[in-house]
Amino acid sequence: MRIAVTGGAGFIGSEVVRQIIEQTEHQVLVIDALSYAGNLQSLKPVSSHPRYRFSHSSVCDRQVISQLFTEFQPQIVMHLAAESHVDRSISGPDNFIEANIIGTFQLLEATRDYYQQLPSTEQALFRFHHISTDEVFGDLAETNDFFTEQTPYAPSSPYSASKAASDHLVRAWHRTYQLPIVVTNCSNNYGPYQFPEKLIPLVILNALQGKPLPIYGKGEQIRDWLYVADHARALLRVALEGEIGETYNIGGHNEKRNIDVVNTICQILDERFSEKPQGITSYSQLIQFVADRPGHDKRYAIDASKIAQQLDWQPLETFESGLRKTVEWYLDNQRWWQAVLDGSYATVEPISYQQEGDKS
Ligand code: NAD
Ligand code: TYD
């Protein structure tokens, strides 16, 4: 198959691309605007592979996307490109409206044009897979309540509202224009190559540098943590085998309070390092409770039984095993995160996708 992956230089997208190249025979075209969260170093393990292509392009640019589709002839489009960090959406929502809503709209229109011109045998194979979040459902109060595929949308933040809007657009393009789509909504991901603004990598790197570990409010909010490699496996299964028009929730069965997540990271580091940063005997002494996030969602938890039953997918990592792997990855890959912290990752030149005979 030829698979186009938007946002393939990001945290989850790059895991999907590495899995496609390393574990399948499919070809991949990464389409990424290389925002602050796009990092070509995350694609380095596969970027010289003959089945890999990269285009430094925005999903907002319909003409460019159309041209890329004409050249690459994707059979599957996996749409992960987005602005993804809730705190940034609160301090500056503009980019979220542009990338997540307008970007999805432009991509859908380019895809619709392309799809309509395909021969019917290719149309029968084609699918557009939209990758979204459980944050579109708002939050849960009761501990025995879970998000299902039927849960009504009630987004709280500019980020989740923009993702909800994009989900609605994708479903409308299916209903109105018969574009073959599948949608997935997943819980909080963690693992290697995550930009250190999200809770888990931020805490690991701050701890290693002896900096404060900021916990919003009292740290009692609950997230359902999903190891990124488990998520990417689920995405590929849905992209290749999911039923057209269907939505699948993907979760890790790992509900944890933020304070417990941070304390577990501290425990792992305490065991790992007998010598601690100056003035402390345990990393947990670096914890600092700070002002809460406005509109902070209390609890997310996914009922992932549909994807388990219909597509035979289960997460392989427990939170404990995934978190240990993640901490070890950051310890072993200081060059990756040092380049992110000092900004030098953004200067890596993309090797752009060029058709034979393309002089540009
Ligand atoms: P990320 O921020 O790490 O990566 C996003 C990627 O999209 C970056 O490479 C960025 O350069 C690219 N991008 C941004 N705007 C673009 C544009 N206009 N055109 C092309 N590329 C653009 O995000 P992530 O954590 O990898 O998330 C990927 C997807 O999964 C997003 O759609 C996000 O909403 C969704 N999601 C993420 C999580 C999570 O826990 N990280 C959970 C649920 C859903
Ligand atoms: P985050 O990783 O930003 O993901 P999301 O907001 O999409 O769930 O945050 C995870 C949880 O951790 C969330 O409840 C907010 C909290 N948090 C902190 O307490 N401190 C921090 O510095 C960050 C970034 C997040």
Coordinates of C-alpha atoms and ligand atoms in Angstrom, one line a residue, residues 6-14 31-39 57-60 79-85 95 98-100 103 130-135 159 163 184-190 193-195 197-198 225 231, ligand 1:
T6 CA 0.3 13.9 7.8
G7 CA 2.1 15.1 10.9
G8 CA 4.5 12.2 10.4
A9 CA 7.4 14.2 12.0
G10 CA 5.5 14.5 15.3
F11 CA 5.5 12.3 18.3
I12 CA 2.8 9.8 17.3
G13 CA 3.2 10.2 13.5
S14 CA 6.9 9.4 13.6
I31 CA 3.5 15.4 4.8
D32 CA 4.6 17.7 7.6
A33 CA 4.8 21.5 8.0
L34 CA 7.6 21.1 10.6
S35 CA 6.0 23.3 13.3
Y36 CA 7.9 23.5 16.6
A37 CA 6.6 19.9 17.3
G38 CA 7.9 18.5 14.0
N39 CA 11.3 16.9 14.4
S57 CA 4.2 21.0 3.4
S58 CA 1.2 22.2 5.3
V59 CA -2.2 20.5 5.2
C60 CA -3.6 24.0 4.9
H79 CA -4.2 12.4 9.2
L80 CA -2.3 13.2 12.4
A81 CA -1.1 16.8 11.6
A82 CA -2.4 19.1 14.3
E83 CA -1.5 21.5 17.0
S84 CA -1.6 19.2 20.0
H85 CA -0.8 20.9 23.3
N95 CA -2.8 28.2 15.3
E98 CA -5.9 27.2 11.5
A99 CA -4.1 23.8 11.6
N100 CA -6.8 21.6 13.1
G103 CA -6.1 22.3 7.8
H130 CA -8.6 10.8 10.9
I131 CA -6.7 10.6 14.2
S132 CA -8.4 12.4 17.1
T133 CA -8.5 12.5 20.8
D134 CA -10.7 11.4 23.7
E135 CA -10.6 15.1 24.9
Y159 CA -7.5 22.3 21.5
K163 CA -10.3 18.6 17.3
T184 CA -10.0 7.0 16.0
N185 CA -10.2 8.8 19.4
C186 CA -7.4 7.9 21.8
S187 CA -6.3 8.7 25.3
N188 CA -3.0 10.4 26.4
N189 CA 0.0 8.9 24.7
Y190 CA 3.5 8.7 26.2
Y193 CA 10.3 11.1 21.0
Q194 CA 7.6 13.1 22.8
F195 CA 8.1 16.8 22.8
E197 CA 6.1 20.1 27.0
K198 CA 3.7 17.2 27.8
W225 CA -2.1 6.5 29.6
H231 CA -1.3 3.3 19.8
Ligands
NAD1 P1 2.7 16.5 17.8 O1 2.4 17.9 18.3 O2 3.9 15.8 18.4 O3 2.9 16.4 16.2 C1 2.1 17.1 15.4 C2 2.8 17.2 14.0 O4 1.9 17.8 13.1 C3 4.1 17.9 14.0 O5 5.1 17.1 13.3 C4 3.8 19.2 13.3 O6 4.9 19.7 12.6 C5 2.7 18.7 12.3 N1 1.8 19.8 11.9 C6 1.3 20.8 12.6 N2 0.5 21.6 11.8 C7 0.7 21.2 10.5 C8 0.1 21.5 9.3 N3 -0.6 22.6 9.1 N4 0.4 20.8 8.2 C9 1.2 19.7 8.3 N5 1.8 19.3 9.5 C10 1.5 20.0 10.6 O7 1.4 15.7 18.1 P2 1.2 14.2 18.5 O8 1.2 14.1 19.9 O9 2.0 13.3 17.7 O10 -0.4 14.0 18.0 C11 -0.7 13.5 16.7 C12 -2.2 13.5 16.5 O11 -2.8 12.7 17.5 C13 -2.8 14.9 16.7 O12 -3.8 15.0 15.7 C14 -3.4 14.9 18.1 O13 -4.5 15.7 18.2 C15 -3.7 13.4 18.2 N6 -3.7 12.9 19.6 C16 -2.6 13.0 20.4 C17 -2.6 12.6 21.7 C18 -1.3 12.6 22.6 O14 -1.4 12.2 23.7 N7 -0.2 13.1 22.1 C19 -3.7 12.0 22.2 C20 -4.9 11.9 21.4 C21 -4.8 12.4 20.1

